[in-house]
């Protein structure tokens, strides 16, 4: 997945400058997007319904198992934040039952200046139904 993201980034770089590229990840793709932003320049990073790490998410669901020994790819989204130079915006709903909202809150604390946009009553796949989501996303894409 990392290689696929890098391939798309290189295709974009053939057409526009890095300071015009906005990296956007949703759900499982948020860790991949964060990793890409940690190794490549971009204008901004937008994450929709992100997880703190794949291990942390697995532990949420399989808390009685030794998840660390079972997961092949930990995808430590939080670790990538240390290497991201672009502004980071996170969208997450308070009623997300796939990736708990608390993971986004914890992730947002990893880098000063990260903007967490909370969608009250938003779930994992319906943030697009909320006017606040559109207002904030439109603003991010225009500037």
mmCIF file of C-alpha atoms in Angstrom:
data_model
loop_
_atom_site.group_PDB
_atom_site.id
_atom_site.type_symbol
_atom_site.label_atom_id
_atom_site.label_comp_id
_atom_site.label_asym_id
_atom_site.label_seq_id
_atom_site.Cartn_x
_atom_site.Cartn_y
_atom_site.Cartn_z
ATOM 1 C CA UNK A 1 0.000 0.000 0.000
ATOM 2 C CA UNK A 2 2.877 2.360 0.773
ATOM 3 C CA UNK A 3 4.317 1.774 -2.687
ATOM 4 C CA UNK A 4 0.950 2.409 -4.344
ATOM 5 C CA UNK A 5 0.592 5.732 -2.532
ATOM 6 C CA UNK A 6 4.101 6.734 -3.571
ATOM 7 C CA UNK A 7 3.329 5.844 -7.189
ATOM 8 C CA UNK A 8 0.292 8.151 -7.192
ATOM 9 C CA UNK A 9 2.340 10.890 -5.537
ATOM 10 C CA UNK A 10 4.987 10.638 -8.258
ATOM 11 C CA UNK A 11 2.277 10.834 -10.925
ATOM 12 C CA UNK A 12 0.963 14.020 -9.307
ATOM 13 C CA UNK A 13 4.491 15.454 -9.097
ATOM 14 C CA UNK A 14 4.815 15.029 -12.858
ATOM 15 C CA UNK A 15 1.941 17.512 -13.231
ATOM 16 C CA UNK A 16 2.151 19.922 -10.274
ATOM 17 C CA UNK A 17 4.577 21.152 -7.635
ATOM 18 C CA UNK A 18 4.703 19.530 -4.201
ATOM 19 C CA UNK A 19 3.367 22.700 -2.594
ATOM 20 C CA UNK A 20 0.128 22.163 -4.540
ATOM 21 C CA UNK A 21 -0.409 18.556 -3.462
ATOM 22 C CA UNK A 22 -2.902 17.799 -0.702
ATOM 23 C CA UNK A 23 -2.617 14.267 0.644
ATOM 24 C CA UNK A 24 -5.993 12.906 1.778
ATOM 25 C CA UNK A 25 -6.584 9.620 3.544
ATOM 26 C CA UNK A 26 -9.772 8.026 4.819
ATOM 27 C CA UNK A 27 -10.143 5.176 7.322
ATOM 28 C CA UNK A 28 -7.521 2.489 6.603
ATOM 29 C CA UNK A 29 -5.902 4.886 4.130
ATOM 30 C CA UNK A 30 -5.122 7.449 6.829
ATOM 31 C CA UNK A 31 -2.032 5.604 8.026
ATOM 32 C CA UNK A 32 -0.786 5.256 4.469
ATOM 33 C CA UNK A 33 -1.460 8.952 3.795
ATOM 34 C CA UNK A 34 0.381 9.957 6.974
ATOM 35 C CA UNK A 35 3.356 7.796 6.041
ATOM 36 C CA UNK A 36 3.487 9.388 2.578
ATOM 37 C CA UNK A 37 3.320 12.900 4.060
ATOM 38 C CA UNK A 38 6.172 11.958 6.408
ATOM 39 C CA UNK A 39 8.542 11.174 3.531
ATOM 40 C CA UNK A 40 7.311 13.548 0.808
ATOM 41 C CA UNK A 41 6.504 17.251 0.716
ATOM 42 C CA UNK A 42 2.902 18.364 0.416
ATOM 43 C CA UNK A 43 0.719 21.415 0.956
ATOM 44 C CA UNK A 44 -1.365 19.754 3.677
ATOM 45 C CA UNK A 45 -2.480 16.408 5.038
ATOM 46 C CA UNK A 46 -6.170 15.710 5.603
ATOM 47 C CA UNK A 47 -7.225 12.584 7.496
ATOM 48 C CA UNK A 48 -10.837 11.435 7.692
ATOM 49 C CA UNK A 49 -11.663 8.971 10.488
ATOM 50 C CA UNK A 50 -8.044 8.039 11.292
ATOM 51 C CA UNK A 51 -6.686 5.481 13.739
ATOM 52 C CA UNK A 52 -3.806 6.024 16.169
ATOM 53 C CA UNK A 53 -2.121 2.850 14.956
ATOM 54 C CA UNK A 54 -3.342 -0.395 13.469
ATOM 55 C CA UNK A 55 -2.179 -2.175 16.626
ATOM 56 C CA UNK A 56 -4.213 0.203 18.819
ATOM 57 C CA UNK A 57 -7.274 -0.358 16.649
ATOM 58 C CA UNK A 58 -6.850 -4.140 16.757
ATOM 59 C CA UNK A 59 -6.474 -4.005 20.548
ATOM 60 C CA UNK A 60 -9.782 -2.152 20.735
ATOM 61 C CA UNK A 61 -11.557 -5.072 19.054
ATOM 62 C CA UNK A 62 -9.462 -8.027 20.226
ATOM 63 C CA UNK A 63 -8.509 -6.866 23.709
ATOM 64 C CA UNK A 64 -8.107 -10.372 25.166
ATOM 65 C CA UNK A 65 -5.573 -11.480 22.530
ATOM 66 C CA UNK A 66 -1.854 -10.659 22.211
ATOM 67 C CA UNK A 67 -2.496 -8.372 19.258
ATOM 68 C CA UNK A 68 1.121 -7.215 19.019
ATOM 69 C CA UNK A 69 2.131 -10.758 18.141
ATOM 70 C CA UNK A 70 -0.719 -11.211 15.684
ATOM 71 C CA UNK A 71 -0.540 -8.112 13.510
ATOM 72 C CA UNK A 72 1.934 -8.067 10.664
ATOM 73 C CA UNK A 73 1.524 -4.387 9.834
ATOM 74 C CA UNK A 74 1.199 -2.062 12.812
ATOM 75 C CA UNK A 75 0.857 1.072 10.636
ATOM 76 C CA UNK A 76 1.869 3.465 13.424
ATOM 77 C CA UNK A 77 0.122 6.606 12.198
ATOM 78 C CA UNK A 78 1.165 8.500 15.325
ATOM 79 C CA UNK A 79 4.869 7.891 14.634
ATOM 80 C CA UNK A 80 4.636 9.403 11.161
ATOM 81 C CA UNK A 81 3.383 12.681 12.641
ATOM 82 C CA UNK A 82 6.889 13.418 13.962
ATOM 83 C CA UNK A 83 8.157 13.731 10.388
ATOM 84 C CA UNK A 84 5.296 15.638 8.748
ATOM 85 C CA UNK A 85 6.062 19.265 7.956
ATOM 86 C CA UNK A 86 2.697 20.141 6.398
ATOM 87 C CA UNK A 87 -0.398 21.300 8.301
ATOM 88 C CA UNK A 88 -2.549 18.371 9.455
ATOM 89 C CA UNK A 89 -6.344 18.366 9.687
ATOM 90 C CA UNK A 90 -8.348 15.479 11.142
ATOM 91 C CA UNK A 91 -12.087 14.905 10.654
ATOM 92 C CA UNK A 92 -13.796 12.429 12.968
ATOM 93 C CA UNK A 93 -17.323 11.741 14.180
ATOM 94 C CA UNK A 94 -18.254 11.220 17.812
ATOM 95 C CA UNK A 95 -20.372 8.149 17.005
ATOM 96 C CA UNK A 96 -17.860 6.281 14.865
ATOM 97 C CA UNK A 97 -18.209 2.580 15.697
ATOM 98 C CA UNK A 98 -15.470 1.427 13.329
ATOM 99 C CA UNK A 99 -12.605 3.613 14.549
ATOM 100 C CA UNK A 100 -13.345 5.135 17.951
ATOM 101 C CA UNK A 101 -13.293 8.929 18.163
ATOM 102 C CA UNK A 102 -10.825 8.717 21.059
ATOM 103 C CA UNK A 103 -8.172 7.439 18.638
ATOM 104 C CA UNK A 104 -8.457 10.631 16.576
ATOM 105 C CA UNK A 105 -8.338 12.756 19.727
ATOM 106 C CA UNK A 106 -5.174 10.990 20.860
ATOM 107 C CA UNK A 107 -3.636 11.253 17.399
ATOM 108 C CA UNK A 108 -4.348 14.994 17.236
ATOM 109 C CA UNK A 109 -2.171 15.534 20.320
ATOM 110 C CA UNK A 110 0.900 14.036 18.643
ATOM 111 C CA UNK A 111 1.782 17.174 16.685
ATOM 112 C CA UNK A 112 1.274 20.747 17.785
ATOM 113 C CA UNK A 113 -1.013 22.677 15.479
ATOM 114 C CA UNK A 114 -2.977 19.650 14.295
ATOM 115 C CA UNK A 115 -6.594 20.663 13.760
ATOM 116 C CA UNK A 116 -9.216 18.175 14.948
ATOM 117 C CA UNK A 117 -12.632 18.841 13.462
ATOM 118 C CA UNK A 118 -15.214 16.977 15.497
ATOM 119 C CA UNK A 119 -18.444 16.075 13.756
ATOM 120 C CA UNK A 120 -21.004 15.695 16.539
ATOM 121 C CA UNK A 121 -23.048 12.510 16.011
ATOM 122 C CA UNK A 122 -20.992 11.666 12.929
ATOM 123 C CA UNK A 123 -20.333 8.003 12.197
ATOM 124 C CA UNK A 124 -17.599 6.341 10.182
ATOM 125 C CA UNK A 125 -19.162 6.632 6.753
ATOM 126 C CA UNK A 126 -21.520 9.592 7.008
ATOM 127 C CA UNK A 127 -19.385 12.667 7.701
ATOM 128 C CA UNK A 128 -20.279 13.785 4.192
ATOM 129 C CA UNK A 129 -23.874 14.259 5.412
ATOM 130 C CA UNK A 130 -22.893 17.092 7.772
ATOM 131 C CA UNK A 131 -22.665 20.753 6.682
ATOM 132 C CA UNK A 132 -19.682 21.340 9.008
ATOM 133 C CA UNK A 133 -17.693 18.709 7.124
ATOM 134 C CA UNK A 134 -18.362 20.439 3.793
ATOM 135 C CA UNK A 135 -17.657 23.914 5.143
ATOM 136 C CA UNK A 136 -14.321 22.943 6.653
ATOM 137 C CA UNK A 137 -13.239 20.750 3.740
ATOM 138 C CA UNK A 138 -14.144 23.428 1.178
ATOM 139 C CA UNK A 139 -12.129 25.965 3.152
ATOM 140 C CA UNK A 140 -9.117 23.640 3.335
ATOM 141 C CA UNK A 141 -9.203 22.933 -0.384
ATOM 142 C CA UNK A 142 -9.516 26.605 -1.344
ATOM 143 C CA UNK A 143 -6.543 27.826 0.697
#
